[in-house]
Short mmCIF file of C-alpha atoms in Angstrom, two decimals:
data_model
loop_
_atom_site.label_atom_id
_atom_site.label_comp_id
_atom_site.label_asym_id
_atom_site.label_seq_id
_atom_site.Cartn_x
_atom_site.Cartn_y
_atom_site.Cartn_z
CA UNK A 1 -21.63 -118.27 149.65
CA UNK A 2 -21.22 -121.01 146.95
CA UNK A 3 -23.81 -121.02 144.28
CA UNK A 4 -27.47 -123.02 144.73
CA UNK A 5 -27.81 -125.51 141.53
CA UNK A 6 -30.50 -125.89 139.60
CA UNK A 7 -32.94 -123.41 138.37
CA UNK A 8 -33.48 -120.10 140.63
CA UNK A 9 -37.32 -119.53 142.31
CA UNK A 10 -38.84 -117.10 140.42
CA UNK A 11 -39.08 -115.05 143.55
CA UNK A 12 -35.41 -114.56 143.10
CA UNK A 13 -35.00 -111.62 140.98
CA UNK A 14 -31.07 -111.79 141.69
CA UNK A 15 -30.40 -114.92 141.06
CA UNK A 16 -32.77 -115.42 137.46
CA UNK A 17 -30.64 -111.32 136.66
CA UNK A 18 -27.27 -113.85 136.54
CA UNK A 19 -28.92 -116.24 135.19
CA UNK A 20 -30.13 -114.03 132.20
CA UNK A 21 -26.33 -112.39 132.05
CA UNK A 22 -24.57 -116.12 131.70
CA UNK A 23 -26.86 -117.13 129.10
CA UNK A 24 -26.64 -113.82 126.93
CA UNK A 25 -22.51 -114.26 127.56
CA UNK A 26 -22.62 -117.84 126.63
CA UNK A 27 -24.12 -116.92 123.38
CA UNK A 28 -21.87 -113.91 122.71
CA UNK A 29 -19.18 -116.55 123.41
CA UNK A 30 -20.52 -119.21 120.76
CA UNK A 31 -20.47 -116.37 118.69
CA UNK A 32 -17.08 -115.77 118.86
CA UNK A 33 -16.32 -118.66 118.41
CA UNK A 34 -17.91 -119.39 115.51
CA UNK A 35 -16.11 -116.14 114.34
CA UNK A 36 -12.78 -117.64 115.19
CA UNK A 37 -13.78 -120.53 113.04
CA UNK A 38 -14.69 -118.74 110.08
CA UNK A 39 -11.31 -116.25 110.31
CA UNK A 40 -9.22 -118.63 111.05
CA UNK A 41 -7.91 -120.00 107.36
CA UNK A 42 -7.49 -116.20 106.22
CA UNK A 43 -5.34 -115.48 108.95
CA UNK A 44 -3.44 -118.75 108.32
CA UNK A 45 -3.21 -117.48 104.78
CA UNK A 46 -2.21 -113.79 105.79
CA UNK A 47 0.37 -115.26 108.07
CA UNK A 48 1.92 -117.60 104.66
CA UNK A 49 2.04 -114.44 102.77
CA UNK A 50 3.86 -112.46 105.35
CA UNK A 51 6.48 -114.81 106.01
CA UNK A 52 6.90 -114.58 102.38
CA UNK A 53 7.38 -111.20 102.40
CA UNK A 54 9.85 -111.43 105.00
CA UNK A 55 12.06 -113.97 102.86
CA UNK A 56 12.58 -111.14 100.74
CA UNK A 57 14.25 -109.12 103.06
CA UNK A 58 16.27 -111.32 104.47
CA UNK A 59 17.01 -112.93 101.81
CA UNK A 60 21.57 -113.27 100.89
CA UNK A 61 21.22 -112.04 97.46
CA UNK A 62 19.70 -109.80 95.27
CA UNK A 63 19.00 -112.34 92.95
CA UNK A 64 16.91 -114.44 95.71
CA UNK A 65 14.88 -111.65 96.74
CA UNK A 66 13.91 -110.43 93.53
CA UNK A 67 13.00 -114.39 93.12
CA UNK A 68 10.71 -114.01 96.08
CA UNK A 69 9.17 -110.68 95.10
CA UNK A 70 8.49 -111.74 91.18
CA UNK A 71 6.53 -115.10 92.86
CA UNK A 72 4.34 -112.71 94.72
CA UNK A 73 4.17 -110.13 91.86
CA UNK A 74 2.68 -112.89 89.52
CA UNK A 75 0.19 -114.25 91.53
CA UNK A 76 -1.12 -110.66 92.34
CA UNK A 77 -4.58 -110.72 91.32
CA UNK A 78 -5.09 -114.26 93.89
CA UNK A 79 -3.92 -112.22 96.36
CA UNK A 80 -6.08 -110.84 99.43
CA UNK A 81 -6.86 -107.02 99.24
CA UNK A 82 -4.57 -106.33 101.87
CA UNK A 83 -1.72 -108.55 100.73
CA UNK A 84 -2.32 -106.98 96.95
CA UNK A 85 -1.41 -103.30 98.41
CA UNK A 86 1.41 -103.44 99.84
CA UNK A 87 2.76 -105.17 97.12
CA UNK A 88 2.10 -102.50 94.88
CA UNK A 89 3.50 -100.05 96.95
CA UNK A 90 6.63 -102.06 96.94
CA UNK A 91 6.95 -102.90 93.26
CA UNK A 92 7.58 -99.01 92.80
CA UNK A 93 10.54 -98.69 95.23
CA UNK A 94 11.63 -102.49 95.04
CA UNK A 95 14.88 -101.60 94.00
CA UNK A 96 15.71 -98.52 96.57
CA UNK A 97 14.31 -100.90 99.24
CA UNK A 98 16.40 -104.11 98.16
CA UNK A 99 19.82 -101.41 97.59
CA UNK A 100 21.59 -103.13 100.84
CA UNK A 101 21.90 -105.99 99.29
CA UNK A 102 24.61 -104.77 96.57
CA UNK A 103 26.56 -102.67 99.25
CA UNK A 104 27.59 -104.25 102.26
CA UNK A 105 28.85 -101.61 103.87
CA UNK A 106 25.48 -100.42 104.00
CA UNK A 107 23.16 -101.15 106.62
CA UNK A 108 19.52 -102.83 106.44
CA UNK A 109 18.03 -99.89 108.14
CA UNK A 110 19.33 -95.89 107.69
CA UNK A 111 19.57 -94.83 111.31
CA UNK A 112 23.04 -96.13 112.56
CA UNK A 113 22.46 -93.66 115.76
CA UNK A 114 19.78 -96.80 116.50
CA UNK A 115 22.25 -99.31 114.81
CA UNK A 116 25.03 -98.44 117.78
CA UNK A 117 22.74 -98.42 120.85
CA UNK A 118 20.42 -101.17 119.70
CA UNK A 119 17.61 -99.28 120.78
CA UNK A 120 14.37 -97.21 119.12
CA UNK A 121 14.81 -93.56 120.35
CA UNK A 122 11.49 -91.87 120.70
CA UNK A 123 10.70 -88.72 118.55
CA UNK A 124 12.41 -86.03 120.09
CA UNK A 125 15.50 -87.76 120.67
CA UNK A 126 15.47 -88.55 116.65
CA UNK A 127 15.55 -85.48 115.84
CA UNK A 128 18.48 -84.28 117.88
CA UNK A 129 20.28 -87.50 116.28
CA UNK A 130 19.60 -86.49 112.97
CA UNK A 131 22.38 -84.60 111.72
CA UNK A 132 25.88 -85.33 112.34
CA UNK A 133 25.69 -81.58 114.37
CA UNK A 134 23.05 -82.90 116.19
CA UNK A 135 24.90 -85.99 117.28
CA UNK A 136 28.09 -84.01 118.29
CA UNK A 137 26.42 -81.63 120.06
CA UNK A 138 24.13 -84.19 121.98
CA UNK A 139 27.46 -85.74 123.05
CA UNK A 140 29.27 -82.82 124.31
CA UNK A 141 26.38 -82.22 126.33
CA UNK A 142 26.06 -85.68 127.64
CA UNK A 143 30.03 -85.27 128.77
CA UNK A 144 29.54 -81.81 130.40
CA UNK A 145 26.66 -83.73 132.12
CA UNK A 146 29.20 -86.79 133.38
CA UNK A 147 31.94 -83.95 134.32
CA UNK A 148 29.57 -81.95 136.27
CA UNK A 149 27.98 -85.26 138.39
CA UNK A 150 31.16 -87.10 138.76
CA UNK A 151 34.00 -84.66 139.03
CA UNK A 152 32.57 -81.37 140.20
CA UNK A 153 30.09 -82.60 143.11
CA UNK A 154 32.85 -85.44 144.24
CA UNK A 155 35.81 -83.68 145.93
CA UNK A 156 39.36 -84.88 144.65
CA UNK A 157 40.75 -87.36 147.11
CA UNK A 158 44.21 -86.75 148.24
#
């Protein structure tokens, strides 16, 4: 049943209910809007920063990310509150987090279990991954698994 335009009867308690409803979610809407208006530059801002932040990690040298970091180290007081943290954190471990730069044979990130599959392992998989025990262990298990599916349930074909 499409709708009836204009204004409802008065009669029609259904009809003014919706009526009431769309004008209290049009104004929850210009609200919103008018929230999206006033956030938007300090996201824009927020979003500048973190790119920033991720020029120092990817930057080629040691030298060049230290060159990003000291540019956002100097201007830390015009920073946003958010922004300002972090970078405080950072400044105390700066050089433990930047190490992989000087040694190549090291990796960016210290799980090379998740380096070889390409994937995030949840929790309890991590844990079993953990030590190089663990890892041996976990494979042994996953060959006895293989063996048992593949070779003991399949009879040998002559």
């Amino acid at each position: 049943m499409p709708l009836k335009r204009g204004r409802p009867k008065k009669s029609d308690k259904k009809a003014n209910k919706n009526l009431e409803k769309r004008k209290k979610l049009k104004q929850q809407i210009d609200e919103n809007k008018e929230k999206i208006r006033k956030y938007k530059a300090k996201i824009k801002e927020h979003l500048d920063y973190k790119e920033t932040i991720k020029k120092i990690f990817r930057a080629k040298s040691l030298k060049t990310a230290m060159k990003y970091f000291n540019q956002l180290n100097d201007k830390l007081e015009e920073l946003p509150p958010i922004i300002k943290d972090f970078i405080k954190k950072l400044s105390k471990k700066i050089n433990k987090a930047l190490n992989y730069l000087n040694d190549k044979n090291m990796p960016k990130t210290n799980n090379l279990v998740e380096l070889l599959f390409k994937v995030t392992f949840p929790g309890k998989i991590k844990r079993i991954y953990r030590t190089y025990a663990g890892a041996i262990t976990q494979i042994k298990i996953d060959d006895l698994k293989w063996i048992e599916q593949n070779v003991l349930k399949n009879p040998v074909k002559k």
